[in-house]
Coordinates of C-alpha atoms in Angstrom, one line a residue:
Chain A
X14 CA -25.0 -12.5 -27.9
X15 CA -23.6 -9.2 -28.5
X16 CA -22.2 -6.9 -25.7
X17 CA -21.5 -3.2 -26.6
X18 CA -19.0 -1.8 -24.2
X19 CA -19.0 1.8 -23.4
X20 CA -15.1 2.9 -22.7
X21 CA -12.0 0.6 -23.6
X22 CA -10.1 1.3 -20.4
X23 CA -9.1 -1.0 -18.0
X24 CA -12.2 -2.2 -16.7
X25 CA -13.9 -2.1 -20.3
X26 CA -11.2 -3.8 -21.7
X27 CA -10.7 -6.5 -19.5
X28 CA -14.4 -6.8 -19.3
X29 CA -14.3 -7.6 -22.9
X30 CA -11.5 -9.6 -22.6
X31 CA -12.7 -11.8 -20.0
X32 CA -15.8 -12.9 -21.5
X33 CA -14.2 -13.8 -25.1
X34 CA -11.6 -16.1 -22.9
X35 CA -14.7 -17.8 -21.4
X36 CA -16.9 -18.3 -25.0
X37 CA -17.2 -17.7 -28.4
X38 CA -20.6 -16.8 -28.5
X39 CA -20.2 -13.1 -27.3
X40 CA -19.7 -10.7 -30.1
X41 CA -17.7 -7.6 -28.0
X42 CA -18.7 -4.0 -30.0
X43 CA -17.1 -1.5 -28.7
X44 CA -17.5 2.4 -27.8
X45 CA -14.7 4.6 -27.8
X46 CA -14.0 7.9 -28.1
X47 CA -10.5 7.8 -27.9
X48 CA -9.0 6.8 -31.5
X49 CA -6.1 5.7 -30.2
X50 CA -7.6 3.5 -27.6
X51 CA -10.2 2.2 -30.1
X52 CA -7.0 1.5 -32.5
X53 CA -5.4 -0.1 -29.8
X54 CA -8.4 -2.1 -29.3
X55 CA -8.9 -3.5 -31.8
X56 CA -6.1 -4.6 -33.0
X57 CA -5.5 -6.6 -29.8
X58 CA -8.5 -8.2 -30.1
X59 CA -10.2 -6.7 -27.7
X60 CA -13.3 -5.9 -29.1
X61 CA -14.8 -7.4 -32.6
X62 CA -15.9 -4.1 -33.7
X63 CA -15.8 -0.3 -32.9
X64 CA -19.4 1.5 -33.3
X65 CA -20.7 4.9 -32.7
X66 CA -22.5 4.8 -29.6
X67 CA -26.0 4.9 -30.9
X68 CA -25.4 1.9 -33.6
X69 CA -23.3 -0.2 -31.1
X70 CA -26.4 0.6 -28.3
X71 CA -28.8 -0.5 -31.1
X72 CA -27.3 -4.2 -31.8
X73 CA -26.4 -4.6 -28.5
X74 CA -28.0 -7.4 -26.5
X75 CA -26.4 -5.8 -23.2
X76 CA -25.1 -2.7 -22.6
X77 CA -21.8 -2.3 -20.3
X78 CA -21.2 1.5 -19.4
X79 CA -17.3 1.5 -18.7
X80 CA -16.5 5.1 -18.9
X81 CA -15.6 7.4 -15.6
X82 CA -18.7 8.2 -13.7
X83 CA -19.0 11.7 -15.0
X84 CA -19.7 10.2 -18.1
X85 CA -22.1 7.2 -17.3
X86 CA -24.0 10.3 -15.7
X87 CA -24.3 11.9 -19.0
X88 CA -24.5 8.8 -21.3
X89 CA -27.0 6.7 -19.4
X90 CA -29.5 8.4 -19.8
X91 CA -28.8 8.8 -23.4
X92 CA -28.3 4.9 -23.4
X93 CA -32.0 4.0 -22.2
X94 CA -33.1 6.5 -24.8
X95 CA -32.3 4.6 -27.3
X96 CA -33.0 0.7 -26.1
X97 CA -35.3 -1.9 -27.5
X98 CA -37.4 -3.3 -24.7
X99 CA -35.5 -6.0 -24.0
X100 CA -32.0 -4.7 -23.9
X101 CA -30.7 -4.4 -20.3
X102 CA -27.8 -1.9 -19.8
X103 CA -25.3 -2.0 -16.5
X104 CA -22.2 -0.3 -15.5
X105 CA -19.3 -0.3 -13.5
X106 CA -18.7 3.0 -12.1
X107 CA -17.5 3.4 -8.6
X108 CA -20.0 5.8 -7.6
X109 CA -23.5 4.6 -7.4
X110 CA -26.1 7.3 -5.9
X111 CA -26.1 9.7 -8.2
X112 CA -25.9 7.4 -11.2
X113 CA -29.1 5.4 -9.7
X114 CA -30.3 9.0 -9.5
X115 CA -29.8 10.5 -12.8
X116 CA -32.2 7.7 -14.5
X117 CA -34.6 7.0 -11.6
X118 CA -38.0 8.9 -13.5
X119 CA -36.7 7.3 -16.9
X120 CA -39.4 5.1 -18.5
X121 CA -36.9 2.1 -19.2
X122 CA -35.1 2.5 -15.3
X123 CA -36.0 -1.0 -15.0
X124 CA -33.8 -2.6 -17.6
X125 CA -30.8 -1.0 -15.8
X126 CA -28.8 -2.8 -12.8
X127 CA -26.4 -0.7 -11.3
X128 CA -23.3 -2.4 -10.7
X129 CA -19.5 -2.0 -9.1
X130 CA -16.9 -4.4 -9.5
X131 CA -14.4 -4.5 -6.6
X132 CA -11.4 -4.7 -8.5
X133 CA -9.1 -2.6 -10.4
X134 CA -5.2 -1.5 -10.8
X135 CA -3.2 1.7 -10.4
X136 CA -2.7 1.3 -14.5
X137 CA -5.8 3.0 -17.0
X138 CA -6.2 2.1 -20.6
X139 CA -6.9 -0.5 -22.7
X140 CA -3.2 -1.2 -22.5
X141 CA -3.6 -2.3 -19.0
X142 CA -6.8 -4.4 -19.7
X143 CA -6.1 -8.0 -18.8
X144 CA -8.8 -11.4 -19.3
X145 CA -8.3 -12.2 -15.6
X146 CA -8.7 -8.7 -13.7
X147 CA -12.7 -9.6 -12.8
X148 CA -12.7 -13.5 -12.3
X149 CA -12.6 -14.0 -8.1
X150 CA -13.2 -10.4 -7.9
X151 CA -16.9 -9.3 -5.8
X152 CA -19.4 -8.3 -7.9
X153 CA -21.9 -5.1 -6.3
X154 CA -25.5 -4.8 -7.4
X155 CA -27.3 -2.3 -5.9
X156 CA -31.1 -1.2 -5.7
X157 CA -32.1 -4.8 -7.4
X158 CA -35.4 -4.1 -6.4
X159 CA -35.8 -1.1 -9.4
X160 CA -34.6 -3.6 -12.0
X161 CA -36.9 -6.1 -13.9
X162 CA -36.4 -9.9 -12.7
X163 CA -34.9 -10.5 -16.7
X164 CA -32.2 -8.1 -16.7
X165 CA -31.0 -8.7 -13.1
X166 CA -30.7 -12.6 -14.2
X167 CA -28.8 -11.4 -17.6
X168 CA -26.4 -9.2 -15.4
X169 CA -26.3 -11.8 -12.6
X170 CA -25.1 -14.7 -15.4
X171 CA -22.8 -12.5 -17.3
X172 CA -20.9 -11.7 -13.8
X173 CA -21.5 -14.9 -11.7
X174 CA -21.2 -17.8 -14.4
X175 CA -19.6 -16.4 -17.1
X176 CA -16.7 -14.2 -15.3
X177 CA -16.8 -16.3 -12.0
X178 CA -17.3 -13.0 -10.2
X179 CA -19.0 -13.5 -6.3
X180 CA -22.6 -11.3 -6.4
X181 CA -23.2 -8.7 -2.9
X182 CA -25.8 -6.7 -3.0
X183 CA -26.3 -3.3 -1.3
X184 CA -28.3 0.1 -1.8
X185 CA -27.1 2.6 -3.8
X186 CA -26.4 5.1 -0.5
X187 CA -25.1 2.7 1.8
X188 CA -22.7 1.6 -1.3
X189 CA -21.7 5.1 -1.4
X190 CA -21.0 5.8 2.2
X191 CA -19.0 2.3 2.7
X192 CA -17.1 2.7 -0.7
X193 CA -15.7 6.1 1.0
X194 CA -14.0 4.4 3.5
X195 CA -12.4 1.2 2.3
X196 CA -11.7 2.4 -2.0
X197 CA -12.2 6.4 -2.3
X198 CA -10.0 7.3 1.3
X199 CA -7.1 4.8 0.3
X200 CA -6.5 6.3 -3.1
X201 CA -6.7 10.1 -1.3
X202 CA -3.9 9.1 1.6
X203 CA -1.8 7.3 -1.2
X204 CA -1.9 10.9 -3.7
X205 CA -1.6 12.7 -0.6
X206 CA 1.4 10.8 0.7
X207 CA 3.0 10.6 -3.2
X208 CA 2.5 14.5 -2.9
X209 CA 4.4 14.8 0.8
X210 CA 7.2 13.0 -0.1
X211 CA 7.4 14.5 -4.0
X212 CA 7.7 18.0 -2.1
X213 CA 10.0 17.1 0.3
X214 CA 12.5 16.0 -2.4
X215 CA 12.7 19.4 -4.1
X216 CA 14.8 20.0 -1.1
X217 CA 16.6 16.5 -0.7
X218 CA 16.9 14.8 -3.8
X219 CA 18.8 11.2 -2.5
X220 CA 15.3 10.8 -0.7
X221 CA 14.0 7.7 -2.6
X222 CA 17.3 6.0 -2.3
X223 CA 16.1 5.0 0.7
X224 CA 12.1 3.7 -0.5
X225 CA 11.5 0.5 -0.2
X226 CA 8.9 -2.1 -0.3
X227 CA 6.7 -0.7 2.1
X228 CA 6.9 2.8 0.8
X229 CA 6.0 1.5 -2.4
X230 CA 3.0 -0.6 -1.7
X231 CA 1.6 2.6 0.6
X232 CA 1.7 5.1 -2.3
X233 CA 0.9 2.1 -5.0
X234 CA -2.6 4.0 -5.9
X235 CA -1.0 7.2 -6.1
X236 CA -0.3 6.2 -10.1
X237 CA -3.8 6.5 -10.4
X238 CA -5.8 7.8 -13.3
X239 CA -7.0 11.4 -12.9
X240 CA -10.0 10.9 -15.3
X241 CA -11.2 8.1 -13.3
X242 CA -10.9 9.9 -10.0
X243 CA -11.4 13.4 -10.2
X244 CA -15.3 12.5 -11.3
X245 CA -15.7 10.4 -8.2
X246 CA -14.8 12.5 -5.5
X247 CA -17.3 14.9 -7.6
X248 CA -20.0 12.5 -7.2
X249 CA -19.1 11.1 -3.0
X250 CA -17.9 14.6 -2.2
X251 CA -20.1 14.2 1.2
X252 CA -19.1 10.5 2.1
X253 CA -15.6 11.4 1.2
X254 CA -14.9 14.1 3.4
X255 CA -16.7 12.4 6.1
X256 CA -14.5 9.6 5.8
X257 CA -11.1 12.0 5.0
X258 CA -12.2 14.1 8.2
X259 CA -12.0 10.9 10.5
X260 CA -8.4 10.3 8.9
X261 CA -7.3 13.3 9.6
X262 CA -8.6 13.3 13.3
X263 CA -6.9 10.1 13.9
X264 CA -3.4 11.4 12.0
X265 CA -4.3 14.6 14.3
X266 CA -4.4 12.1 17.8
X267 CA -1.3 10.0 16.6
X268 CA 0.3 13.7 16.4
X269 CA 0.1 15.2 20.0
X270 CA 0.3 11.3 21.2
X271 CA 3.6 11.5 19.0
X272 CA 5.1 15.0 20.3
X273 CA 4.0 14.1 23.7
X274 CA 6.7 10.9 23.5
X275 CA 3.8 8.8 24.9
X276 CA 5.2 5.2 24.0
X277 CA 2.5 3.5 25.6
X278 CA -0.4 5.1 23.8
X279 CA 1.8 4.7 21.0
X280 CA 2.2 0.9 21.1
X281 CA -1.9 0.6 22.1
X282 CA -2.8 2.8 18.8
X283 CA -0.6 0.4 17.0
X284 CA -1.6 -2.6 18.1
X285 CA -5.6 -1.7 17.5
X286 CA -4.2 -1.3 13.9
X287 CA -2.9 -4.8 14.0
X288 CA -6.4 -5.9 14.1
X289 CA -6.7 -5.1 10.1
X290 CA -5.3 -8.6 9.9
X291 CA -8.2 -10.3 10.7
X292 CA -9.7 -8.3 7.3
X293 CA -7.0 -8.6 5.1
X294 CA -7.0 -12.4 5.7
X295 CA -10.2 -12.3 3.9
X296 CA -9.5 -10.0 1.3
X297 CA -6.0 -11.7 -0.2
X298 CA -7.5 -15.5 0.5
Chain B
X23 CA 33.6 -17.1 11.1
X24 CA 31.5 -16.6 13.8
X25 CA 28.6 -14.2 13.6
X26 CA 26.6 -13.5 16.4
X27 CA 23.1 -12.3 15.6
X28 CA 21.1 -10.4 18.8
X29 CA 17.3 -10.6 18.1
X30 CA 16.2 -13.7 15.9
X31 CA 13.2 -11.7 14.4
X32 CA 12.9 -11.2 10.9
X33 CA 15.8 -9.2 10.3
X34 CA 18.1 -11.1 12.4
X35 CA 16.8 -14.5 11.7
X36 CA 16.9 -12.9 7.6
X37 CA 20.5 -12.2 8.1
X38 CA 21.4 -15.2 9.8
X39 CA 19.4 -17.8 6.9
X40 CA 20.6 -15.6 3.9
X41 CA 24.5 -16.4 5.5
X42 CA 24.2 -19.8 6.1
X43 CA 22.2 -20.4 2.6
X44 CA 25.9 -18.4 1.4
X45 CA 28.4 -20.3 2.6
X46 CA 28.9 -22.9 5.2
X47 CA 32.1 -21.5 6.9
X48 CA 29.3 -19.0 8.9
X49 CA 29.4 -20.4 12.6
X50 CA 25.9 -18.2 13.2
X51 CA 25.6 -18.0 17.2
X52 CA 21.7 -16.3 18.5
X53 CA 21.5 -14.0 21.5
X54 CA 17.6 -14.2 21.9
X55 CA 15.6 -13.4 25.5
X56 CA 12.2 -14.8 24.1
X57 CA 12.6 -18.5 24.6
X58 CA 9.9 -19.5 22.1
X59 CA 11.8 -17.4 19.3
X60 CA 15.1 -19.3 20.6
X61 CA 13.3 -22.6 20.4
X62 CA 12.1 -22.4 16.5
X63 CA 15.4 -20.2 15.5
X64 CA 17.2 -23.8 16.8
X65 CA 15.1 -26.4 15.8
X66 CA 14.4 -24.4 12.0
X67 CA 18.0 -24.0 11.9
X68 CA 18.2 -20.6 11.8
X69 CA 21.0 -20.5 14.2
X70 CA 23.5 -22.7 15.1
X71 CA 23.4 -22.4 18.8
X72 CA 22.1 -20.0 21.2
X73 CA 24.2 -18.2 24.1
X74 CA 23.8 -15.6 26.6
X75 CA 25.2 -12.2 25.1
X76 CA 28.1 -11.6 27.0
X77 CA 29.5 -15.1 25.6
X78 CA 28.0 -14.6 22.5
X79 CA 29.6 -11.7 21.9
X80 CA 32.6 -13.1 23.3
X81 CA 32.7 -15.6 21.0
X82 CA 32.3 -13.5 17.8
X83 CA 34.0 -12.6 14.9
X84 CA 31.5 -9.7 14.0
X85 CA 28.6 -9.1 16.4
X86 CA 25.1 -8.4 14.6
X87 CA 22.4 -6.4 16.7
X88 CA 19.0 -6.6 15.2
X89 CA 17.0 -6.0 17.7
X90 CA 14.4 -3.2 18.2
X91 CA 15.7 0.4 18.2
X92 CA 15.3 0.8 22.0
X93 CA 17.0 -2.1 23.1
X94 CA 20.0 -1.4 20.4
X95 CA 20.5 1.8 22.6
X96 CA 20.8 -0.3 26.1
X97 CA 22.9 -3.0 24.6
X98 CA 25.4 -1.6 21.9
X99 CA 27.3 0.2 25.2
X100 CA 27.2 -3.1 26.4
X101 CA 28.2 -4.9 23.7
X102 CA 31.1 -2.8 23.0
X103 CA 32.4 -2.8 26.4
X104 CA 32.9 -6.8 26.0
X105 CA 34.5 -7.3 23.0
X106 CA 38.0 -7.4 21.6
X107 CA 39.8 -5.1 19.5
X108 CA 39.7 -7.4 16.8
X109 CA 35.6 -7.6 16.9
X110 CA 33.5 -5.7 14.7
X111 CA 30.0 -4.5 15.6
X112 CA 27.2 -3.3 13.3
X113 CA 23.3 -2.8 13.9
X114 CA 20.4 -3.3 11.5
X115 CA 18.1 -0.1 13.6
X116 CA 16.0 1.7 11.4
X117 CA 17.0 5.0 13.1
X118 CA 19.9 5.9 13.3
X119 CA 21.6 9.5 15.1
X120 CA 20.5 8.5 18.7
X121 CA 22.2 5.0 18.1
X122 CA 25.2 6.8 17.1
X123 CA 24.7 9.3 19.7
X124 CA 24.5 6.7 22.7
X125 CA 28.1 5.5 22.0
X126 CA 30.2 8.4 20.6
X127 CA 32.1 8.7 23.5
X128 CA 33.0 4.8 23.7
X129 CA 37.1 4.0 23.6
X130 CA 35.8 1.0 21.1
X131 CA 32.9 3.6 18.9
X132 CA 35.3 2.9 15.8
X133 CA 34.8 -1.1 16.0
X134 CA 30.8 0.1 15.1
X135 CA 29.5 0.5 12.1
X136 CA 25.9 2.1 12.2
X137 CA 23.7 -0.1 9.1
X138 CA 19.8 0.0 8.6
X139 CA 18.9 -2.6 5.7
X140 CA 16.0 -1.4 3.4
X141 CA 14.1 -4.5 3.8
X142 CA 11.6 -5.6 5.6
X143 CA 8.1 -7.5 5.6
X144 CA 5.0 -6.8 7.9
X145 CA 5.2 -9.6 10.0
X146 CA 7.6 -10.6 12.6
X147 CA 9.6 -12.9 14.4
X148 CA 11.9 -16.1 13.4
X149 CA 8.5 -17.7 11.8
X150 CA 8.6 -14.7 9.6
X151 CA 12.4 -14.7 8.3
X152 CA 13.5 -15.9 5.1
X153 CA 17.3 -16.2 3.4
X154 CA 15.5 -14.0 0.4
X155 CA 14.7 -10.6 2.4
X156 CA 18.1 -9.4 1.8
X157 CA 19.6 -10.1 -0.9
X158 CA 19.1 -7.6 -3.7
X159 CA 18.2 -4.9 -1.2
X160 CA 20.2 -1.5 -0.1
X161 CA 21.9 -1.2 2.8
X162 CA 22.5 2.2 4.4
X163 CA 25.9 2.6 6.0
X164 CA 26.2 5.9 8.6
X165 CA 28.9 7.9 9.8
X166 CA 31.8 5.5 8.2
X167 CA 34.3 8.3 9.0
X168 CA 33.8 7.1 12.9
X169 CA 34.6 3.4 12.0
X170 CA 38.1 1.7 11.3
X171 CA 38.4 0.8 7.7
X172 CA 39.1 -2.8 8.4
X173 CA 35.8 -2.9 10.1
X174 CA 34.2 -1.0 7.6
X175 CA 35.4 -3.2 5.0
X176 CA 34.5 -6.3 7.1
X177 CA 30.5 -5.1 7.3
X178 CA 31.1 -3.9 3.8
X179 CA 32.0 -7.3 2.6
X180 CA 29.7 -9.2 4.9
X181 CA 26.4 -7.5 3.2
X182 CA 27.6 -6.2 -0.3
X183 CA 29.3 -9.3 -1.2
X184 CA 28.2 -12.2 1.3
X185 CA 24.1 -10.7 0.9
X186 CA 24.2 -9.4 -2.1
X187 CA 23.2 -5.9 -1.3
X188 CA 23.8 -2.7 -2.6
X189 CA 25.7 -0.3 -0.2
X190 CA 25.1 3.7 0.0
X191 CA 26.8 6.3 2.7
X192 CA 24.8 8.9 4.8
X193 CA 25.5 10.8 7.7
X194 CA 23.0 9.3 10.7
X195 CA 21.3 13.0 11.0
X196 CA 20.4 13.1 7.2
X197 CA 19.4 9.1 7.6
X198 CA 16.7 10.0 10.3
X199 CA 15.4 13.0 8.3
X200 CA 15.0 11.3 5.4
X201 CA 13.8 8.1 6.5
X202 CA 10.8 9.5 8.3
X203 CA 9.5 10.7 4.9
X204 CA 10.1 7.5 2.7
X205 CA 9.5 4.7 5.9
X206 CA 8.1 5.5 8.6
X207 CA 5.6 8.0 7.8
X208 CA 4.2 5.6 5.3
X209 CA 3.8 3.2 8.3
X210 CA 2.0 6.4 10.3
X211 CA -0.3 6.7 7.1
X212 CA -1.3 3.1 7.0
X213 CA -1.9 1.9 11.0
X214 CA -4.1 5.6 10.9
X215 CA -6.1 3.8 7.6
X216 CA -6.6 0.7 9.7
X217 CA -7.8 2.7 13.1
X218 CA -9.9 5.1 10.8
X219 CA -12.2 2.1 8.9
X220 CA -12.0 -0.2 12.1
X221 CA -13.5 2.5 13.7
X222 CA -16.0 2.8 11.3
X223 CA -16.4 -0.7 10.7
X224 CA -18.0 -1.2 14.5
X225 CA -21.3 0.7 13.2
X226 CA -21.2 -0.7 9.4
X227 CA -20.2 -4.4 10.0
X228 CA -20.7 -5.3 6.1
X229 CA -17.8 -2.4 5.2
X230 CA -15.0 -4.8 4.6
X231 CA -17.0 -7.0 2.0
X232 CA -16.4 -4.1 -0.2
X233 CA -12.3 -3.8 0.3
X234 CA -10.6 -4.8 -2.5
X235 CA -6.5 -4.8 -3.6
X236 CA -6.0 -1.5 -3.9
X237 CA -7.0 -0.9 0.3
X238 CA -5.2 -4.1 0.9
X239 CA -2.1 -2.2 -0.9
X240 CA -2.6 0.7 1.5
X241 CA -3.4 -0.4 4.4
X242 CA 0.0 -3.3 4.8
X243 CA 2.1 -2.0 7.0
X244 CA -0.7 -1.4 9.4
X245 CA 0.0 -5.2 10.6
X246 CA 3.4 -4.0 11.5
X247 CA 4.8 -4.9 14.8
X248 CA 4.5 -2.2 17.3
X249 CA 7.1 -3.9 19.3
X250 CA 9.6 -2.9 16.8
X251 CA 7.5 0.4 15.7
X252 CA 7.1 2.3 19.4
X253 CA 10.7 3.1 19.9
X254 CA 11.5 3.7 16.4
X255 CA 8.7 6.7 17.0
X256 CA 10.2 7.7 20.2
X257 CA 13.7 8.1 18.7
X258 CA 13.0 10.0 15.9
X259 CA 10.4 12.0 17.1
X260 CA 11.0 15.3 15.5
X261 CA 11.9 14.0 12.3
X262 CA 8.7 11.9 11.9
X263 CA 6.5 15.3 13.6
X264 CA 7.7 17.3 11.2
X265 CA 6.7 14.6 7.9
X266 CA 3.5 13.4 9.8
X267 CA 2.8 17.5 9.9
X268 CA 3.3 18.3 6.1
X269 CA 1.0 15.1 5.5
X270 CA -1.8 16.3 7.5
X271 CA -1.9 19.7 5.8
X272 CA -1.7 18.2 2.5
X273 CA -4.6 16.3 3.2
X274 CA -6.4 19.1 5.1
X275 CA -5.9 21.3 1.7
X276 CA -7.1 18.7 -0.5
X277 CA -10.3 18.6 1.9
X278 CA -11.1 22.3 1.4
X279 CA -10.7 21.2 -2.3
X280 CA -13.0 18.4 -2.6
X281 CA -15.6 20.3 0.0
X282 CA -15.2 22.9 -2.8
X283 CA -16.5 20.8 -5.5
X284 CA -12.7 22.2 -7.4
X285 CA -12.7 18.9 -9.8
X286 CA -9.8 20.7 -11.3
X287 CA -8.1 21.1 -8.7
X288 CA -8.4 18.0 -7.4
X289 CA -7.2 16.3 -11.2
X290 CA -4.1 18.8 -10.7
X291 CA -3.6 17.6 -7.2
X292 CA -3.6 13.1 -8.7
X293 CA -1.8 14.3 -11.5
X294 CA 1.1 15.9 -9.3
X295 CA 1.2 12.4 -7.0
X296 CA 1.4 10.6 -10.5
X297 CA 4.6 11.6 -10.9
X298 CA 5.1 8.8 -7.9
X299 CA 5.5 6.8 -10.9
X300 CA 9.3 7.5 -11.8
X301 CA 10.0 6.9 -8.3
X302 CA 8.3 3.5 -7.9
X303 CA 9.7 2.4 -11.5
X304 CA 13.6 2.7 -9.2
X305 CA 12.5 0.7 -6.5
X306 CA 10.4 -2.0 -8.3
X307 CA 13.1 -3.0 -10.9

């Protein structure tokens, strides 16, 4: 079966990697713009081949768009152009609304499932790619209902059985509106506290002496790529600032509770926090 | 040697396992009001016995208080008025200039020696400590020109050579200005993350089904104890108002910038926080 992957970056990559640790069957062609990351790719065994996209799209049983969402929004389209009727195409982008969008009058929509795999790292590039990032990880498929039966079985198989991923499935706009919260507003308070902290120690340079463990996991996703981000808050600019206002209001409440030496209201806003246990416990099981 | 260790939580039940797993000439003696925290540090033999403080203290070689900030400030008076001239006293509080305030007056304030050990998990209590947390680790020393050098050179020894940490000098004004930045503004920005999607979450029940690592990351220290958290807040108030403030705008101005649709402003913005990276490369080595 052959699998042309669109983008040799971390989730490309380890995409590719993690289905040639589970068979020998898949033939991995891959897409890449970026010579150096192609190079790199293939001479890590990555990928079998490199293709330009339309010959790589043209032998390609699936299609896996791994690029940032700016450019699934501009090669999708360009992707079910050039299909046979029985290729089916997916991605992983971490936006869904618009990209469900941008094909939804196309003429082969229905051999697309949109996907989002919950998983990732603060590292980009095929350098980062590793066979076990996707295995245990949650799989989202979203507006199933617009895909034929066959491809959402191909996409379901390829994720489920052959990279052990768990399958959820959700709407586009809901996907979009939760994402916001519990992905898109965790990287923004990370940058925004890497930022706080990088300005303050203009002024006082021993600062980070004094980082520690806790520091570091906080601002963890602040080493985030650019490319990959910058195009997403683009696309979930309304959810996002939604969600980012609601942070701010409850930074803005801890404030004045804060300056007002208020211990009690303090210790209660603290201990509703503590509540995230019960989620995490489900998250790192 | 006797060391006696006030508050068996995780720092003190840390200290007290990671100098016991060091040598066996420790005599480790626990002050600790909680009797269910007194129970498990003696039967997990954390301690090897537990006394009331004023013979605990009177007992000691070197007098440990690791309890939270608040109670430090009612008992480090206390503690000094009962000891000998021989004693030494040192605290593990993670703030530091009211500590040093509260006893600056004392006839025995050069027997203390003002510590706060970068270390730390997000749980807490005895359950939670382990001979590990230490070791490796820095340990902050503050205002050593207001100690005696023997007792300086007894804490000195005590964690740099007993604990294996690595020792660094402040004054306890600079300690609390900087530590609100690197510690406990990163708590701030992570029990906020937790109140902000628990909020969210009571509307859109299925919203954690789509966290993954990277919120996880973020949101850690949100599981904190407020126990130890509300008086560390209370006592450095101004400090932490002032961080918490430059946070807020920053993430107010990236709001105007994703509300703008400014995608290059926004890269510019990640790729500033990237530079996290040289920081994070120090404390992760």
């Amino acid at each position: 079966m052959n699998i042309c992957i669109i983008g040799l970056g971390l989730l490309g990559g380890s995409t590719a990697l993690g289905l040639k640790a589970k068979s020998r069957r898949y033939r991995i062609i891959g897409v890449e713009v970026n010579r150096e990351h192609a190079a790199h790719a293939l001479s890590f065994g990555i990928v079998h081949k490199i293709l330009p996209l339309e010959e790589g799209v043209k032998q390609a049983d699936i299609v896996i768009l791994a690029t940032p969402v700016d450019v699934i929004l501009t090669l999708l389209p360009q992707v079910l152009d050039a299909i046979s009727k029985k290729t089916v195409v997916t991605d992983l982008g971490s936006t869904k609304e618009l990209i469900c969008q941008c094909i939804q009058h196309h003429p082969n929509r229905s051999r697309f499932v949109a996907g989002h795999p919950i998983a990732g790292t603060e590292h980009s590039g095929p350098q980062a790619a590793f066979a076990g990032l996707l295995p245990g990880k949650q799989m989202i498929l979203c507006d199933k209902e617009n895909s034929d039966l066959d491809a959402l079985d191909m996409v379901e198989n390829l994720f489920m059985r052959q990279l052990n991923m768990r399958i959820s499935y959700m709407g586009a706009v809901e996907h979009d509106r939760h994402i916001a919260y519990v992905s898109h507003l965790s990287h923004i308070s990370s940058f925004a506290l890497s930022n706080t902290v990088l300005d303050k120690e203009k002024d006082e340079r021993s600062i980070f002496e004094m980082a520690g463990s806790g520091f570091s996991s906080t601002v963890r996703l602040a080493k985030s790529s650019p490319d990959m981000w910058a195009p997403i808050f683009t696309q979930n600019t309304k959810n996002i600032s939604q969600a980012l206002e609601a942070y701010i209001r409850n930074l803005q409440q801890f404030k004045e509770t804060l300056d007002a030496q208020d211990a009690h209201k303090s210790y209660q806003w603290m201990q509703k926090a503590n509540d995230i246990r019960r989620i995490l416990l489900g998250i790192e099981k």
